[in-house]
Amino acid sequence: MTNKSNFWQLWAPHLALFEDNHLDLRTINIIADKISQPVLIVGGGQGLIIDALRKKGLHVDGVDSSSEMVRLAEQRRGIKLVHTDGSSLPFADESYATTIISTGVVDFLDDEKQILQIINEARRVTKKGGRLLVSYCKVHPAAEKFLNRIGIITENHIMRLRRLFELSRLPPSKFIADIRQDGNLSLCDAIAELLRIQWFLPKKERLLSNTMSKILKTADNADELIGSVSEAIPHHTRESISTLCKKLKLSVNTLMEYEMCFVVDVGVESKQL
């Protein structure tokens, strides 16, 4: 099994700088009409989404596998999360009308049995006829093209995540030298690729990239932060998510695509394996 807990435990002190990304507040506002109370957030982080939904008048609970996330959620927002993994939820069957699995939970996993265990546990605590929303990080097409070109996203749809973080901490000259080598690019091609991504990448994604780079260049424990990152994770697209759901025999009501994430409305009453 892939261990996400250590990653989030180490990155928790920095989360305030980049937490409104992927399944973000904008997406939550768009899908608000699909959310009925009571609500459970699996992967509650430091309470950003929980706080937003509570402000809409909804009863919302949350869990997180990182004790540091749980601590900071209470410290920053006064939100008490349950410290537990998504594969073992301490709630009775059919406790929630809506369960949301945040980005950074199943989409970081390469173990299909582990993914299914988390989704089945979420279905267990969701009312029959309720809604289970599973979210996946989305890579912008401009970034996807760039990452393909430099070998971060491979031909078999794997993202070399740790290598991406390693590149992010390099000074400009070393960064260019490394992407030239990794992508077998000429100097002109490397500069053209960098200019292209700066032109086409949305402001929010540029800000996220710059923030992560700044953290890795200034943090005292940068080596430890990078060491906590998985060597590789699946690169998710609409097609790959559909394929995964079929392999896991999940019924899909809707697969929705937003600016920075995909959200799958999974059938709660489909057969659990």
mmCIF file of C-alpha atoms in Angstrom:
data_model
loop_
_atom_site.group_PDB
_atom_site.id
_atom_site.type_symbol
_atom_site.label_atom_id
_atom_site.label_comp_id
_atom_site.label_asym_id
_atom_site.label_seq_id
_atom_site.Cartn_x
_atom_site.Cartn_y
_atom_site.Cartn_z
ATOM 1 C CA MET A 1 0.000 0.000 0.000
ATOM 2 C CA THR A 2 1.117 3.525 -0.731
ATOM 3 C CA ASN A 3 1.597 5.543 2.474
ATOM 4 C CA LYS A 4 0.065 9.000 2.063
ATOM 5 C CA SER A 5 0.028 9.809 5.771
ATOM 6 C CA ASN A 6 3.728 10.693 6.030
ATOM 7 C CA PHE A 7 3.443 12.976 2.996
ATOM 8 C CA TRP A 8 0.532 14.957 4.429
ATOM 9 C CA GLN A 9 2.049 14.930 7.918
ATOM 10 C CA LEU A 10 5.212 16.643 6.662
ATOM 11 C CA TRP A 11 3.481 18.991 4.247
ATOM 12 C CA ALA A 12 0.735 20.027 6.702
ATOM 13 C CA PRO A 13 2.616 23.110 8.037
ATOM 14 C CA HIS A 14 2.765 24.477 4.474
ATOM 15 C CA LEU A 15 -0.793 23.640 3.395
ATOM 16 C CA ALA A 16 -2.185 27.099 4.124
ATOM 17 C CA LEU A 17 -0.139 28.374 1.173
ATOM 18 C CA PHE A 18 -1.763 26.104 -1.433
ATOM 19 C CA GLU A 19 -4.855 24.370 0.013
ATOM 20 C CA ASP A 20 -7.430 26.021 -2.268
ATOM 21 C CA ASN A 21 -6.514 23.905 -5.282
ATOM 22 C CA HIS A 22 -7.841 20.888 -7.220
ATOM 23 C CA LEU A 23 -11.110 20.184 -5.344
ATOM 24 C CA ASP A 24 -11.224 23.883 -4.511
ATOM 25 C CA LEU A 25 -13.789 26.396 -3.258
ATOM 26 C CA ARG A 26 -14.765 27.327 -6.793
ATOM 27 C CA THR A 27 -15.610 23.703 -7.619
ATOM 28 C CA ILE A 28 -17.485 23.232 -4.345
ATOM 29 C CA ASN A 29 -19.627 26.273 -5.157
ATOM 30 C CA ILE A 30 -20.390 24.841 -8.605
ATOM 31 C CA ILE A 31 -21.465 21.439 -7.250
ATOM 32 C CA ALA A 32 -23.202 22.812 -4.140
ATOM 33 C CA ASP A 33 -26.633 21.864 -5.523
ATOM 34 C CA LYS A 34 -25.520 18.205 -5.565
ATOM 35 C CA ILE A 35 -24.616 18.224 -1.864
ATOM 36 C CA SER A 36 -27.230 17.333 0.760
ATOM 37 C CA GLN A 37 -26.696 17.204 4.508
ATOM 38 C CA PRO A 38 -25.413 15.599 6.597
ATOM 39 C CA VAL A 39 -22.095 15.603 4.730
ATOM 40 C CA LEU A 40 -18.857 13.713 5.339
ATOM 41 C CA ILE A 41 -15.522 14.885 3.902
ATOM 42 C CA VAL A 42 -12.880 12.153 3.629
ATOM 43 C CA GLY A 43 -9.517 13.907 3.468
ATOM 44 C CA GLY A 44 -10.660 16.994 5.348
ATOM 45 C CA GLY A 45 -7.196 18.576 5.395
ATOM 46 C CA GLN A 46 -7.324 21.706 7.517
ATOM 47 C CA GLY A 47 -11.044 22.209 7.057
ATOM 48 C CA LEU A 48 -11.232 24.504 4.021
ATOM 49 C CA ILE A 49 -14.162 22.699 2.345
ATOM 50 C CA ILE A 50 -15.846 21.834 5.635
ATOM 51 C CA ASP A 51 -15.796 25.482 6.655
ATOM 52 C CA ALA A 52 -17.204 26.585 3.278
ATOM 53 C CA LEU A 53 -20.089 24.094 3.424
ATOM 54 C CA ARG A 54 -20.890 24.917 7.039
ATOM 55 C CA LYS A 55 -21.159 28.566 6.045
ATOM 56 C CA LYS A 56 -23.847 27.441 3.580
ATOM 57 C CA GLY A 57 -25.797 26.073 6.556
ATOM 58 C CA LEU A 58 -24.930 22.382 6.103
ATOM 59 C CA HIS A 59 -24.036 19.884 8.818
ATOM 60 C CA VAL A 60 -20.562 18.647 7.855
ATOM 61 C CA ASP A 61 -18.137 16.211 9.492
ATOM 62 C CA GLY A 62 -14.623 15.390 8.350
ATOM 63 C CA VAL A 63 -11.845 12.848 8.746
ATOM 64 C CA ASP A 64 -8.156 12.922 7.925
ATOM 65 C CA SER A 65 -5.373 10.354 8.207
ATOM 66 C CA SER A 66 -2.774 12.942 9.290
ATOM 67 C CA SER A 67 -2.709 13.894 12.975
ATOM 68 C CA GLU A 68 -0.981 17.161 12.039
ATOM 69 C CA MET A 69 -3.822 18.055 9.639
ATOM 70 C CA VAL A 70 -6.319 17.311 12.420
ATOM 71 C CA ARG A 71 -4.395 19.536 14.834
ATOM 72 C CA LEU A 72 -4.093 22.415 12.386
ATOM 73 C CA ALA A 73 -7.753 22.211 11.339
ATOM 74 C CA GLU A 74 -8.732 22.884 14.936
ATOM 75 C CA GLN A 75 -6.029 25.504 15.438
ATOM 76 C CA ARG A 76 -6.731 27.441 12.243
ATOM 77 C CA ARG A 77 -10.502 27.070 11.909
ATOM 78 C CA GLY A 78 -11.827 25.591 15.117
ATOM 79 C CA ILE A 79 -12.874 22.456 13.225
ATOM 80 C CA LYS A 80 -12.585 19.095 14.971
ATOM 81 C CA LEU A 81 -11.787 16.316 12.508
ATOM 82 C CA VAL A 82 -11.751 12.618 13.294
ATOM 83 C CA HIS A 83 -8.244 11.199 12.973
ATOM 84 C CA THR A 84 -8.734 8.069 10.882
ATOM 85 C CA ASP A 85 -7.941 6.555 7.518
ATOM 86 C CA GLY A 86 -10.583 6.516 4.785
ATOM 87 C CA SER A 87 -10.537 2.732 4.721
ATOM 88 C CA SER A 88 -11.875 2.506 8.290
ATOM 89 C CA LEU A 89 -14.545 5.088 9.062
ATOM 90 C CA PRO A 90 -15.933 5.090 12.639
ATOM 91 C CA PHE A 91 -19.515 5.814 11.563
ATOM 92 C CA ALA A 92 -22.658 3.702 11.335
ATOM 93 C CA ASP A 93 -24.041 2.499 8.012
ATOM 94 C CA GLU A 94 -25.945 5.158 6.044
ATOM 95 C CA SER A 95 -24.935 8.026 8.351
ATOM 96 C CA TYR A 96 -24.539 10.655 5.612
ATOM 97 C CA ALA A 97 -26.600 11.918 2.700
ATOM 98 C CA THR A 98 -23.439 13.013 0.875
ATOM 99 C CA THR A 99 -19.878 11.749 1.197
ATOM 100 C CA ILE A 100 -17.041 13.556 -0.590
ATOM 101 C CA ILE A 101 -13.615 11.969 -1.063
ATOM 102 C CA SER A 102 -11.216 14.871 -1.563
ATOM 103 C CA THR A 103 -8.315 15.069 -3.971
ATOM 104 C CA GLY A 104 -5.158 13.646 -2.459
ATOM 105 C CA VAL A 105 -6.927 10.508 -1.206
ATOM 106 C CA VAL A 106 -7.634 7.803 -3.812
ATOM 107 C CA ASP A 107 -6.037 9.679 -6.710
ATOM 108 C CA PHE A 108 -2.616 9.415 -5.020
ATOM 109 C CA LEU A 109 -2.912 5.620 -4.821
ATOM 110 C CA ASP A 110 -1.714 2.976 -7.259
ATOM 111 C CA ASP A 111 -3.198 0.047 -5.333
ATOM 112 C CA GLU A 112 -6.622 -0.718 -6.799
ATOM 113 C CA LYS A 113 -7.646 -2.869 -3.826
ATOM 114 C CA GLN A 114 -6.862 0.008 -1.492
ATOM 115 C CA ILE A 115 -8.834 2.418 -3.680
ATOM 116 C CA LEU A 116 -11.829 0.076 -3.701
ATOM 117 C CA GLN A 117 -11.620 -0.383 0.063
ATOM 118 C CA ILE A 118 -11.832 3.383 0.622
ATOM 119 C CA ILE A 119 -14.679 3.822 -1.868
ATOM 120 C CA ASN A 120 -16.635 0.872 -0.444
ATOM 121 C CA GLU A 121 -16.205 2.233 3.079
ATOM 122 C CA ALA A 122 -17.500 5.610 1.897
ATOM 123 C CA ARG A 123 -20.479 3.900 0.255
ATOM 124 C CA ARG A 124 -21.198 2.026 3.489
ATOM 125 C CA VAL A 125 -21.638 5.240 5.478
ATOM 126 C CA THR A 126 -23.655 6.960 2.725
ATOM 127 C CA LYS A 127 -27.441 6.621 2.644
ATOM 128 C CA LYS A 128 -28.997 4.537 -0.119
ATOM 129 C CA GLY A 129 -30.081 7.016 -2.734
ATOM 130 C CA GLY A 130 -27.514 9.464 -1.381
ATOM 131 C CA ARG A 131 -24.459 10.737 -3.217
ATOM 132 C CA LEU A 132 -20.807 9.738 -3.134
ATOM 133 C CA LEU A 133 -18.482 12.180 -4.904
ATOM 134 C CA VAL A 134 -14.914 11.006 -5.559
ATOM 135 C CA SER A 135 -12.442 13.644 -6.712
ATOM 136 C CA TYR A 136 -9.218 13.341 -8.722
ATOM 137 C CA CYS A 137 -6.517 15.933 -9.398
ATOM 138 C CA LYS A 138 -6.518 17.225 -12.960
ATOM 139 C CA VAL A 139 -3.475 18.392 -14.902
ATOM 140 C CA HIS A 140 -4.079 21.332 -17.251
ATOM 141 C CA PRO A 141 -3.525 20.397 -20.935
ATOM 142 C CA ALA A 142 -0.623 22.862 -21.226
ATOM 143 C CA ALA A 143 1.105 21.354 -18.192
ATOM 144 C CA GLU A 144 0.287 17.843 -19.396
ATOM 145 C CA LYS A 145 1.993 18.513 -22.723
ATOM 146 C CA PHE A 146 5.055 19.966 -21.009
ATOM 147 C CA LEU A 147 5.310 17.099 -18.508
ATOM 148 C CA ASN A 148 4.982 14.562 -21.320
ATOM 149 C CA ARG A 149 7.750 16.323 -23.220
ATOM 150 C CA ILE A 150 10.202 16.140 -20.315
ATOM 151 C CA GLY A 151 9.298 12.583 -19.306
ATOM 152 C CA ILE A 152 7.474 13.330 -16.044
ATOM 153 C CA ILE A 153 4.274 11.828 -17.466
ATOM 154 C CA THR A 154 5.181 8.549 -19.127
ATOM 155 C CA GLU A 155 3.640 6.746 -22.068
ATOM 156 C CA ASN A 156 1.912 4.291 -19.728
ATOM 157 C CA HIS A 157 0.128 7.151 -17.871
ATOM 158 C CA ILE A 158 2.369 7.292 -14.819
ATOM 159 C CA MET A 159 3.434 10.573 -13.254
ATOM 160 C CA ARG A 160 6.979 10.602 -11.858
ATOM 161 C CA LEU A 161 5.903 12.790 -8.972
ATOM 162 C CA ARG A 162 9.095 12.824 -6.931
ATOM 163 C CA ARG A 163 11.144 13.819 -9.979
ATOM 164 C CA LEU A 164 8.742 16.716 -10.545
ATOM 165 C CA PHE A 165 9.311 17.903 -6.973
ATOM 166 C CA GLU A 166 13.076 17.496 -7.387
ATOM 167 C CA LEU A 167 13.010 19.697 -10.482
ATOM 168 C CA SER A 168 10.901 22.305 -8.683
ATOM 169 C CA ARG A 169 13.661 23.141 -6.208
ATOM 170 C CA LEU A 170 16.411 23.675 -8.802
ATOM 171 C CA PRO A 171 17.771 27.134 -9.725
ATOM 172 C CA PRO A 172 16.809 28.241 -13.276
ATOM 173 C CA SER A 173 20.058 27.250 -15.030
ATOM 174 C CA LYS A 174 20.111 23.792 -13.457
ATOM 175 C CA PHE A 175 16.371 23.356 -14.100
ATOM 176 C CA ILE A 176 16.834 24.059 -17.817
ATOM 177 C CA ALA A 177 19.843 21.733 -17.983
ATOM 178 C CA ASP A 178 17.904 18.930 -16.303
ATOM 179 C CA ILE A 179 14.753 19.195 -18.435
ATOM 180 C CA ARG A 180 16.948 19.273 -21.539
ATOM 181 C CA GLN A 181 18.555 16.035 -20.439
ATOM 182 C CA ASP A 182 15.305 14.380 -19.257
ATOM 183 C CA GLY A 183 13.405 15.354 -22.397
ATOM 184 C CA ASN A 184 16.307 15.135 -24.852
ATOM 185 C CA LEU A 185 15.648 18.755 -25.830
ATOM 186 C CA SER A 186 17.804 21.361 -27.472
ATOM 187 C CA LEU A 187 18.312 24.629 -25.613
ATOM 188 C CA CYS A 188 15.906 26.390 -27.988
ATOM 189 C CA ASP A 189 13.282 23.679 -27.524
ATOM 190 C CA ALA A 190 13.600 23.823 -23.736
ATOM 191 C CA ILE A 191 13.184 27.609 -23.671
ATOM 192 C CA ALA A 192 10.252 27.394 -26.095
ATOM 193 C CA GLU A 193 8.531 24.814 -23.881
ATOM 194 C CA LEU A 194 8.986 27.017 -20.799
ATOM 195 C CA LEU A 195 7.649 30.087 -22.578
ATOM 196 C CA ARG A 196 4.680 28.098 -23.895
ATOM 197 C CA ILE A 197 3.653 26.804 -20.490
ATOM 198 C CA GLN A 198 3.981 30.254 -18.938
ATOM 199 C CA TRP A 199 1.711 31.642 -21.658
ATOM 200 C CA PHE A 200 -0.991 28.964 -21.585
ATOM 201 C CA LEU A 201 -1.043 27.825 -17.961
ATOM 202 C CA PRO A 202 -3.844 29.525 -15.954
ATOM 203 C CA LYS A 203 -2.810 31.983 -13.262
ATOM 204 C CA LYS A 204 -3.969 29.717 -10.425
ATOM 205 C CA GLU A 205 -1.839 26.807 -11.627
ATOM 206 C CA ARG A 206 1.191 29.055 -12.157
ATOM 207 C CA LEU A 207 0.754 30.292 -8.595
ATOM 208 C CA LEU A 208 0.550 26.721 -7.281
ATOM 209 C CA SER A 209 3.722 25.752 -9.156
ATOM 210 C CA ASN A 210 5.585 28.827 -7.903
ATOM 211 C CA THR A 211 4.409 28.246 -4.329
ATOM 212 C CA MET A 212 5.599 24.637 -4.293
ATOM 213 C CA SER A 213 8.931 25.706 -5.758
ATOM 214 C CA LYS A 214 9.361 28.403 -3.102
ATOM 215 C CA ILE A 215 8.595 25.948 -0.294
ATOM 216 C CA LEU A 216 11.156 23.443 -1.586
ATOM 217 C CA LYS A 217 13.822 26.126 -2.010
ATOM 218 C CA THR A 218 13.385 27.659 1.454
ATOM 219 C CA ALA A 219 12.216 24.897 3.825
ATOM 220 C CA ASP A 220 14.796 23.627 6.298
ATOM 221 C CA ASN A 221 13.535 20.077 5.750
ATOM 222 C CA ALA A 222 13.294 20.232 1.935
ATOM 223 C CA ASP A 223 15.050 16.876 1.510
ATOM 224 C CA GLU A 224 12.592 15.259 3.904
ATOM 225 C CA LEU A 225 9.639 16.876 2.126
ATOM 226 C CA ILE A 226 10.804 15.499 -1.217
ATOM 227 C CA GLY A 227 11.555 12.111 0.333
ATOM 228 C CA SER A 228 7.929 11.854 1.485
ATOM 229 C CA VAL A 229 6.670 12.154 -2.093
ATOM 230 C CA SER A 230 5.720 8.956 -3.924
ATOM 231 C CA GLU A 231 8.147 8.030 -6.667
ATOM 232 C CA ALA A 232 5.198 7.719 -9.061
ATOM 233 C CA ILE A 233 1.412 7.950 -9.035
ATOM 234 C CA PRO A 234 -1.199 7.327 -11.746
ATOM 235 C CA HIS A 235 -1.782 10.213 -14.135
ATOM 236 C CA HIS A 236 -5.539 10.615 -14.218
ATOM 237 C CA THR A 237 -7.548 11.682 -17.247
ATOM 238 C CA ARG A 238 -11.239 11.364 -18.008
ATOM 239 C CA GLU A 239 -10.502 8.175 -19.944
ATOM 240 C CA SER A 240 -8.297 6.614 -17.256
ATOM 241 C CA ILE A 241 -10.852 7.337 -14.522
ATOM 242 C CA SER A 242 -13.609 5.726 -16.596
ATOM 243 C CA THR A 243 -11.383 2.693 -17.158
ATOM 244 C CA LEU A 244 -10.566 2.446 -13.451
ATOM 245 C CA CYS A 245 -14.247 2.590 -12.480
ATOM 246 C CA LYS A 246 -15.019 -0.219 -14.919
ATOM 247 C CA LYS A 247 -12.179 -2.357 -13.529
ATOM 248 C CA LEU A 248 -13.454 -1.805 -9.999
ATOM 249 C CA LYS A 249 -17.039 -2.501 -11.132
ATOM 250 C CA LEU A 250 -18.274 0.848 -9.858
ATOM 251 C CA SER A 251 -21.424 2.321 -11.288
ATOM 252 C CA VAL A 252 -20.867 5.919 -12.376
ATOM 253 C CA ASN A 253 -23.795 8.314 -12.446
ATOM 254 C CA THR A 254 -21.749 11.233 -13.777
ATOM 255 C CA LEU A 255 -18.109 12.038 -14.435
ATOM 256 C CA MET A 256 -17.732 15.797 -14.131
ATOM 257 C CA GLU A 257 -14.720 17.818 -15.283
ATOM 258 C CA TYR A 258 -13.766 21.141 -13.749
ATOM 259 C CA GLU A 259 -10.806 23.499 -14.040
ATOM 260 C CA MET A 260 -8.516 21.655 -11.620
ATOM 261 C CA CYS A 261 -10.209 18.356 -10.841
ATOM 262 C CA PHE A 262 -12.498 15.557 -11.963
ATOM 263 C CA VAL A 263 -15.439 14.575 -9.757
ATOM 264 C CA VAL A 264 -17.093 11.163 -10.114
ATOM 265 C CA ASP A 265 -20.615 10.655 -8.815
ATOM 266 C CA VAL A 266 -20.430 6.985 -7.804
ATOM 267 C CA GLY A 267 -23.549 4.867 -7.404
ATOM 268 C CA VAL A 268 -24.064 4.170 -3.705
ATOM 269 C CA GLU A 269 -26.166 1.081 -4.259
ATOM 270 C CA SER A 270 -23.813 -0.668 -6.697
ATOM 271 C CA LYS A 271 -22.447 -4.041 -5.627
ATOM 272 C CA GLN A 272 -19.568 -3.953 -3.170
ATOM 273 C CA LEU A 273 -16.761 -6.454 -3.788
#
